[in-house]
Tab-separated table of C-alpha atoms and ligand atoms in Angstrom:
chain	number	residue	atom	x	y	z
A	25	UNK	CA	-11.983	-11.783	52.988
A	26	UNK	CA	-13.759	-12.655	49.721
A	27	UNK	CA	-15.713	-9.431	49.981
A	28	UNK	CA	-12.513	-7.350	50.262
A	29	UNK	CA	-10.943	-9.177	47.370
A	30	UNK	CA	-14.004	-8.480	45.267
A	31	UNK	CA	-14.066	-4.770	46.158
A	32	UNK	CA	-10.388	-4.504	45.292
A	33	UNK	CA	-10.662	-6.471	42.058
A	34	UNK	CA	-13.625	-4.580	40.666
A	35	UNK	CA	-11.903	-1.225	40.063
A	36	UNK	CA	-8.827	-3.048	38.684
A	37	UNK	CA	-11.070	-4.856	36.212
A	38	UNK	CA	-12.663	-1.573	35.251
A	39	UNK	CA	-9.266	0.033	34.753
A	40	UNK	CA	-8.074	-2.864	32.606
A	41	UNK	CA	-11.107	-2.512	30.340
A	42	UNK	CA	-10.962	1.231	29.859
A	43	UNK	CA	-7.300	2.187	30.044
A	44	UNK	CA	-6.117	3.255	26.601
A	45	UNK	CA	-3.458	0.912	25.253
A	46	UNK	CA	-0.195	2.059	23.660
A	47	UNK	CA	0.009	2.199	19.846
A	48	UNK	CA	0.001	-1.330	18.545
A	49	UNK	CA	2.569	-2.757	16.090
A	50	UNK	CA	2.703	-6.130	14.334
A	51	UNK	CA	4.333	-7.594	11.252
A	52	UNK	CA	1.458	-8.249	8.862
A	53	UNK	CA	1.088	-7.979	5.074
A	54	UNK	CA	4.845	-8.524	4.864
A	55	UNK	CA	5.599	-5.250	6.615
A	56	UNK	CA	5.563	-3.384	9.919
A	57	UNK	CA	2.014	-2.203	10.658
A	58	UNK	CA	1.273	0.302	13.424
A	59	UNK	CA	-2.017	1.805	14.547
A	60	UNK	CA	-2.300	4.527	17.155
A	61	UNK	CA	-5.870	5.281	18.164
A	62	UNK	CA	-4.715	7.566	20.990
A	63	UNK	CA	-7.318	7.829	23.788
A	64	UNK	CA	-9.646	5.347	22.089
A	65	UNK	CA	-6.907	2.746	21.633
A	66	UNK	CA	-8.148	-0.095	23.799
A	67	UNK	CA	-6.837	-3.636	23.527
A	68	UNK	CA	-10.205	-4.780	22.167
A	69	UNK	CA	-10.002	-2.222	19.352
A	70	UNK	CA	-6.450	-3.187	18.394
A	71	UNK	CA	-7.382	-6.890	18.501
A	72	UNK	CA	-10.163	-6.267	15.995
A	73	UNK	CA	-8.019	-4.075	13.730
A	74	UNK	CA	-5.134	-6.529	13.612
A	75	UNK	CA	-7.419	-9.543	13.130
A	76	UNK	CA	-8.746	-7.725	10.053
A	77	UNK	CA	-5.213	-7.181	8.778
A	78	UNK	CA	-4.334	-10.872	9.272
A	79	UNK	CA	-7.481	-11.913	7.449
A	80	UNK	CA	-6.586	-9.660	4.484
A	81	UNK	CA	-3.035	-11.030	4.550
A	82	UNK	CA	-4.372	-14.604	4.439
A	83	UNK	CA	-6.525	-13.827	1.408
A	84	UNK	CA	-4.029	-11.791	-0.621
A	85	UNK	CA	-0.704	-13.429	0.202
A	86	UNK	CA	1.235	-14.983	-2.663
A	87	UNK	CA	3.261	-17.027	-0.163
A	88	UNK	CA	0.561	-18.744	1.899
A	89	UNK	CA	-0.576	-21.926	0.107
A	90	UNK	CA	-4.192	-21.481	1.252
A	91	UNK	CA	-4.561	-17.875	0.023
A	92	UNK	CA	-7.183	-16.946	-2.544
A	93	UNK	CA	-4.573	-15.486	-4.904
A	94	UNK	CA	-2.674	-18.801	-4.866
A	95	UNK	CA	-5.951	-20.627	-5.629
A	96	UNK	CA	-6.611	-18.284	-8.572
A	97	UNK	CA	-3.124	-19.016	-9.903
A	98	UNK	CA	-3.667	-22.780	-9.516
A	99	UNK	CA	-6.849	-22.620	-11.606
A	100	UNK	CA	-5.540	-20.132	-14.214
A	101	UNK	CA	-6.469	-21.290	-17.721
A	102	UNK	CA	-8.579	-24.120	-16.236
A	103	UNK	CA	-11.664	-22.730	-14.505
A	104	UNK	CA	-13.094	-19.709	-12.657
A	105	UNK	CA	-12.981	-19.575	-8.858
A	106	UNK	CA	-15.474	-18.156	-6.408
A	107	UNK	CA	-13.633	-15.629	-4.244
A	108	UNK	CA	-14.417	-13.578	-1.149
A	109	UNK	CA	-15.968	-10.117	-1.516
A	110	UNK	CA	-12.615	-8.626	-0.448
A	111	UNK	CA	-10.680	-10.296	-3.245
A	112	UNK	CA	-13.374	-9.597	-5.830
A	113	UNK	CA	-13.523	-5.915	-4.899
A	114	UNK	CA	-9.745	-5.420	-4.925
A	115	UNK	CA	-9.288	-7.180	-8.269
A	116	UNK	CA	-12.150	-5.163	-9.753
A	117	UNK	CA	-10.574	-1.952	-8.449
A	118	UNK	CA	-7.180	-3.081	-9.741
A	119	UNK	CA	-8.651	-3.394	-13.254
A	120	UNK	CA	-10.161	0.070	-12.888
A	121	UNK	CA	-6.737	1.536	-12.000
A	122	UNK	CA	-5.069	-0.371	-14.838
A	123	UNK	CA	-7.500	1.302	-17.210
A	124	UNK	CA	-6.821	4.728	-15.629
A	125	UNK	CA	-3.018	4.329	-15.901
A	126	UNK	CA	-2.910	2.852	-19.407
A	127	UNK	CA	-1.887	-0.486	-17.884
A	128	UNK	CA	1.140	0.919	-15.996
A	129	UNK	CA	-0.402	-0.507	-12.832
A	130	UNK	CA	-1.203	-4.152	-13.557
A	131	UNK	CA	-2.151	-6.681	-10.872
A	132	UNK	CA	-1.292	-9.568	-13.261
A	133	UNK	CA	2.400	-8.672	-12.689
A	134	UNK	CA	2.655	-11.867	-10.507
A	135	UNK	CA	4.885	-14.015	-12.803
A	136	UNK	CA	7.432	-11.200	-13.049
A	137	UNK	CA	7.379	-10.480	-9.300
A	138	UNK	CA	8.032	-14.132	-8.522
A	139	UNK	CA	10.879	-14.318	-11.066
A	140	UNK	CA	12.690	-11.385	-9.441
A	141	UNK	CA	11.848	-12.615	-5.943
A	142	UNK	CA	12.665	-9.163	-4.546
A	143	UNK	CA	12.338	-9.179	-0.752
A	144	UNK	CA	12.486	-12.961	-0.550
A	145	UNK	CA	15.488	-15.146	0.275
A	146	UNK	CA	15.720	-16.114	-3.412
A	147	UNK	CA	15.907	-12.646	-5.011
A	148	UNK	CA	17.881	-12.756	-8.275
A	149	UNK	CA	18.125	-11.227	-11.735
A	150	UNK	CA	16.083	-13.400	-14.093
A	151	UNK	CA	17.478	-14.532	-17.438
A	152	UNK	CA	16.375	-12.820	-20.659
A	153	UNK	CA	14.528	-16.016	-21.642
A	154	UNK	CA	12.650	-16.166	-18.342
A	155	UNK	CA	11.539	-12.571	-18.745
A	156	UNK	CA	10.481	-13.197	-22.352
A	157	UNK	CA	8.333	-16.136	-21.186
A	158	UNK	CA	6.716	-14.119	-18.373
A	159	UNK	CA	5.838	-10.940	-20.288
A	160	UNK	CA	2.911	-12.328	-22.370
A	161	UNK	CA	1.256	-13.490	-19.123
A	162	UNK	CA	1.004	-9.924	-17.831
A	163	UNK	CA	-2.201	-8.493	-19.182
A	164	UNK	CA	-5.066	-7.371	-16.979
A	165	UNK	CA	-7.473	-7.753	-19.921
A	166	UNK	CA	-7.142	-11.508	-19.356
A	167	UNK	CA	-8.871	-11.264	-15.979
A	168	UNK	CA	-12.525	-12.284	-16.282
A	169	UNK	CA	-14.791	-10.916	-13.552
A	170	UNK	CA	-18.234	-12.383	-12.889
A	171	UNK	CA	-19.794	-9.990	-10.388
A	172	UNK	CA	-23.051	-11.919	-9.971
A	173	UNK	CA	-21.264	-15.056	-8.774
A	174	UNK	CA	-18.197	-13.275	-7.311
A	175	UNK	CA	-16.011	-15.397	-9.543
A	176	UNK	CA	-12.663	-14.608	-11.106
A	177	UNK	CA	-11.053	-16.436	-13.996
A	178	UNK	CA	-7.473	-15.894	-15.108
A	179	UNK	CA	-7.697	-16.870	-18.749
A	180	UNK	CA	-4.084	-17.873	-19.452
A	181	UNK	CA	-2.402	-20.832	-17.733
A	182	UNK	CA	0.457	-19.692	-15.425
A	183	UNK	CA	-1.081	-16.232	-14.923
A	184	UNK	CA	-0.895	-14.926	-11.366
A	185	UNK	CA	-2.019	-11.879	-9.441
A	186	UNK	CA	0.191	-9.884	-7.102
A	187	UNK	CA	-1.595	-7.386	-4.861
A	188	UNK	CA	1.604	-5.885	-3.400
A	189	UNK	CA	0.794	-2.487	-4.871
A	190	UNK	CA	-2.824	-2.264	-3.685
A	191	UNK	CA	-3.533	-4.589	-0.722
A	192	UNK	CA	-2.065	-2.326	1.952
A	193	UNK	CA	-4.245	0.529	0.727
A	194	UNK	CA	-7.293	-1.708	0.808
A	195	UNK	CA	-6.341	-2.839	4.308
A	196	UNK	CA	-5.998	0.770	5.542
A	197	UNK	CA	-9.476	1.547	4.186
A	198	UNK	CA	-10.849	-1.548	5.938
A	199	UNK	CA	-9.371	-0.298	9.245
A	200	UNK	CA	-10.921	3.121	8.676
A	201	UNK	CA	-14.372	1.499	8.384
A	202	UNK	CA	-13.844	-0.135	11.771
A	203	UNK	CA	-12.656	3.141	13.309
A	204	UNK	CA	-15.856	4.813	12.077
A	205	UNK	CA	-18.032	1.995	13.394
A	206	UNK	CA	-16.370	2.217	16.811
A	207	UNK	CA	-16.658	6.022	16.981
A	208	UNK	CA	-12.915	6.420	17.311
A	209	UNK	CA	-12.090	10.122	17.333
A	210	UNK	CA	-8.585	10.138	15.894
A	211	UNK	CA	-6.077	7.580	14.709
A	212	UNK	CA	-2.861	7.211	12.797
A	213	UNK	CA	-2.517	4.133	10.600
A	214	UNK	CA	0.884	3.223	9.192
A	215	UNK	CA	0.996	0.011	7.177
A	216	UNK	CA	4.643	-0.070	6.094
A	217	UNK	CA	4.600	3.566	5.002
A	218	UNK	CA	1.041	3.408	3.702
A	219	UNK	CA	-0.355	6.182	5.915
A	220	UNK	CA	-3.898	7.136	6.861
A	221	UNK	CA	-4.548	10.021	9.256
A	222	UNK	CA	-8.053	9.570	10.602
A	223	UNK	CA	-10.371	12.057	12.307
A	224	UNK	CA	-9.307	15.275	13.942
A	225	UNK	CA	-6.423	15.784	16.355
A	226	UNK	CA	-7.678	16.553	19.865
A	227	UNK	CA	-6.248	20.100	19.814
A	228	UNK	CA	-8.003	20.776	16.492
A	229	UNK	CA	-4.744	21.368	14.604
A	230	UNK	CA	-4.205	19.649	11.227
A	231	UNK	CA	-2.163	16.467	10.853
A	232	UNK	CA	1.468	16.708	9.812
A	233	UNK	CA	2.647	13.764	7.741
A	234	UNK	CA	6.341	13.250	6.959
A	235	UNK	CA	7.376	12.233	3.441
A	236	UNK	CA	10.648	10.346	3.345
A	237	UNK	CA	13.831	11.475	1.720
A	238	UNK	CA	14.159	8.622	-0.826
A	239	UNK	CA	17.952	8.826	-0.545
A	240	UNK	CA	17.873	8.575	3.267
A	241	UNK	CA	14.576	6.847	4.082
A	242	UNK	CA	15.467	6.265	7.726
A	243	UNK	CA	16.518	9.850	8.471
A	244	UNK	CA	14.549	13.064	8.916
A	245	UNK	CA	11.616	13.402	6.492
A	246	UNK	CA	12.303	15.455	3.383
A	247	UNK	CA	8.860	17.050	3.357
A	248	UNK	CA	6.008	17.589	5.765
A	249	UNK	CA	2.453	17.656	4.491
A	250	UNK	CA	-0.117	19.563	6.548
A	251	UNK	CA	-3.505	17.992	5.997
A	252	UNK	CA	-6.956	17.073	7.266
A	253	UNK	CA	-8.033	13.384	7.280
A	254	UNK	CA	-6.562	11.617	4.256
A	255	UNK	CA	-4.321	8.831	3.049
A	256	UNK	CA	-0.710	9.404	2.011
A	257	UNK	CA	1.047	6.589	0.164
A	258	UNK	CA	4.555	6.514	-1.297
A	259	UNK	CA	6.124	4.142	-3.795
A	260	UNK	CA	9.896	4.427	-3.618
A	261	UNK	CA	12.981	2.725	-5.020
A	262	UNK	CA	14.304	2.316	-1.467
A	263	UNK	CA	11.479	0.097	-0.199
A	264	UNK	CA	12.347	-3.364	-1.507
A	265	UNK	CA	15.331	-3.961	-3.709
A	266	UNK	CA	18.110	-6.260	-4.809
A	267	UNK	CA	21.664	-4.992	-5.159
A	268	UNK	CA	24.048	-6.847	-7.448
A	269	UNK	CA	27.382	-5.768	-8.946
A	270	UNK	CA	26.704	-2.228	-7.778
A	271	UNK	CA	23.347	-2.059	-9.557
A	272	UNK	CA	20.186	-1.271	-7.585
A	273	UNK	CA	17.165	-3.287	-8.772
A	274	UNK	CA	14.014	-1.994	-7.092
A	275	UNK	CA	10.560	-3.564	-6.867
A	276	UNK	CA	8.390	-1.448	-9.180
A	277	UNK	CA	8.351	-3.320	-12.445
A	278	UNK	CA	7.770	-2.218	-16.013
A	279	UNK	CA	5.700	-4.834	-17.811
A	280	UNK	CA	6.995	-3.570	-21.182
A	281	UNK	CA	10.603	-4.531	-20.377
A	282	UNK	CA	10.310	-6.964	-17.456
A	283	UNK	CA	12.845	-4.898	-15.499
A	284	UNK	CA	12.486	-2.376	-12.676
A	285	UNK	CA	11.196	0.945	-14.000
A	286	UNK	CA	14.135	3.124	-15.018
A	287	UNK	CA	12.950	6.724	-15.337
A	288	UNK	CA	15.032	8.808	-12.863
A	289	UNK	CA	12.249	8.823	-10.278
A	290	UNK	CA	13.123	7.953	-6.702
A	291	UNK	CA	9.632	8.170	-5.235
A	292	UNK	CA	6.027	9.057	-5.964
A	293	UNK	CA	3.583	9.990	-3.215
A	294	UNK	CA	-0.174	10.110	-3.772
A	295	UNK	CA	-2.582	11.850	-1.407
A	296	UNK	CA	-6.231	10.798	-1.670
A	297	UNK	CA	-9.198	10.093	0.631
A	298	UNK	CA	-9.119	6.392	-0.361
A	299	UNK	CA	-5.951	4.553	0.616
A	300	UNK	CA	-6.572	1.911	-2.055
A	301	UNK	CA	-6.619	4.680	-4.669
A	302	UNK	CA	-3.452	6.266	-3.248
A	303	UNK	CA	-1.688	2.882	-3.145
A	304	UNK	CA	-2.596	1.760	-6.671
A	305	UNK	CA	-1.818	5.182	-8.107
A	306	UNK	CA	1.492	5.697	-6.300
A	307	UNK	CA	2.703	2.597	-8.139
A	308	UNK	CA	0.919	3.370	-11.419
A	309	UNK	CA	2.095	7.004	-11.593
A	310	UNK	CA	5.632	5.911	-10.737
A	311	UNK	CA	5.601	3.598	-13.765
A	312	UNK	CA	4.148	6.350	-15.975
A	313	UNK	CA	6.986	8.725	-15.054
A	314	UNK	CA	6.721	12.339	-13.954
A	315	UNK	CA	5.281	14.050	-17.067
A	316	UNK	CA	2.582	11.509	-17.848
A	317	UNK	CA	2.150	10.729	-14.155
A	318	UNK	CA	1.419	14.365	-13.275
A	319	UNK	CA	-1.017	14.645	-16.177
A	320	UNK	CA	-2.818	11.502	-15.045
A	321	UNK	CA	-2.922	12.651	-11.396
A	322	UNK	CA	-4.629	15.897	-12.386
A	323	UNK	CA	-7.048	14.149	-14.724
A	324	UNK	CA	-7.989	11.584	-12.070
A	325	UNK	CA	-8.201	14.263	-9.356
A	326	UNK	CA	-5.572	13.129	-6.823
A	327	UNK	CA	-2.614	15.061	-5.425
A	328	UNK	CA	0.854	13.726	-6.191
A	329	UNK	CA	4.500	14.434	-5.348
A	330	UNK	CA	7.300	13.146	-7.577
A	331	UNK	CA	10.954	13.216	-6.418
A	332	UNK	CA	13.646	12.526	-9.005
A	333	UNK	CA	17.349	11.763	-8.865
A	334	UNK	CA	18.287	15.380	-9.650
A	335	UNK	CA	16.715	16.220	-6.260
A	336	UNK	CA	13.839	18.015	-7.899
A	337	UNK	CA	10.337	17.805	-6.456
A	338	UNK	CA	7.393	17.959	-8.847
A	339	UNK	CA	3.840	18.274	-7.520
A	340	UNK	CA	0.269	18.746	-8.638
A	341	UNK	CA	-0.411	22.483	-8.192
A	342	UNK	CA	-2.877	22.379	-5.293
A	343	UNK	CA	-0.729	20.440	-2.831
A	344	UNK	CA	2.335	22.624	-3.180
A	345	UNK	CA	1.269	25.125	-0.488
A	346	UNK	CA	0.629	22.364	2.052
A	347	UNK	CA	4.212	21.102	1.796
A	348	UNK	CA	7.164	22.228	3.844
A	349	UNK	CA	10.675	21.329	2.690
A	350	UNK	CA	12.875	20.317	5.631
A	351	UNK	CA	16.188	19.695	3.920
A	352	UNK	CA	18.612	21.667	1.780
A	353	UNK	CA	19.754	20.588	-1.667
A	354	UNK	CA	16.268	19.840	-3.010
A	355	UNK	CA	14.133	22.235	-5.045
A	356	UNK	CA	10.536	22.401	-6.142
A	357	UNK	CA	10.055	22.522	-9.886
A	358	UNK	CA	8.231	25.753	-10.625
B	407	AMP	P1	4.188	-0.271	-4.087
B	407	AMP	O1	5.217	-0.351	-3.034
B	407	AMP	O2	2.810	0.024	-3.619
B	407	AMP	O3	4.588	0.621	-5.227
B	407	AMP	O4	4.021	-1.716	-4.715
B	407	AMP	C1	5.099	-2.398	-5.300
B	407	AMP	C2	4.772	-3.860	-5.269
B	407	AMP	O5	3.702	-4.093	-6.192
B	407	AMP	C3	5.922	-4.731	-5.740
B	407	AMP	O6	6.662	-5.237	-4.633
B	407	AMP	C4	5.189	-5.840	-6.480
B	407	AMP	O7	4.704	-6.802	-5.557
B	407	AMP	C5	4.006	-5.122	-7.090
B	407	AMP	N1	4.275	-4.470	-8.397
B	407	AMP	C6	5.483	-4.199	-8.983
B	407	AMP	N2	5.313	-3.569	-10.161
B	407	AMP	C7	3.987	-3.438	-10.340
B	407	AMP	C8	3.184	-2.879	-11.384
B	407	AMP	N3	3.723	-2.333	-12.471
B	407	AMP	N4	1.823	-2.935	-11.238
B	407	AMP	C9	1.266	-3.500	-10.144
B	407	AMP	N5	1.967	-4.043	-9.150
B	407	AMP	C10	3.312	-4.011	-9.221
B	408	MG	MG1	1.139	0.988	-4.367
């Protein structure tokens, strides 16, 4: 009897180990994260990918009391802190992208983000005095980086970092490293709209990535981008917002005014091989606005798509031919 049981169980065990799993979805990093590794999507792979996402969430959260960003805030103006390589790298990269965007992207935006509380249960419009108190704290030049000791010091008391505009990109890149290490052939990563298409599709055709209509983000995509492996990241006014007295307050903040950026843009998409780059720049170029943003995109060497509230689509020249417009009423700026 035992022998029969064993012979029966062995192939079942084998099947359980090799059968590709379905795409895997979890709420991590404050958003819905999905990975589809198609035929290579085993449970073991998804376990490793999502453990990596949880680890990044634990380090970069501004809500979890044990996170490294909370620790940096607690010691702001007092002493430097030794941080993990992940946090050091992301903060270093954040400073690099602040420099590239003339400070439009600024990871020291923390005090302003917590005042607005957008996407929390205490979202509200801050008072003019509160904003005036927060603004001097937002200055990435006050981040001291000590690479040798992997230490970070926030020089002003009350300073805080918010990685909401860069952590998902970093996380997507971290998943891509795992996919490479595991010889995964193709995968689709979607971390709350922060997309990475990895490898080649099995039929050899290029990937087709939908770009949302910012006015109807849950409907049919407005555009489809045909592309080889890359990351596609969008910053849009529809993602996280607070509505009060008929006014829409979105989550991309202007550190000059303390209020959500008000420049007629509805969304900015950046396409780049590094998801961290695409994430930081989608936010930074949004803040810069379409003229300066397009100039910066070309200078930096990334592709970008700007959609404004007159339903006009502005792009860097090279990406234009890879885009297909799916809806009427929108036009490409020539
Ligand atoms: P994203 O959706 O990538 O554009 O990131 C927006 C998130 O980044 C917001 O929810 C804030 O947490 C944070 N953020 C808002 N404004 C800025 C800014 N000017 N620079 C850097 N991070 C920002
Ligand atoms: Mg971003």
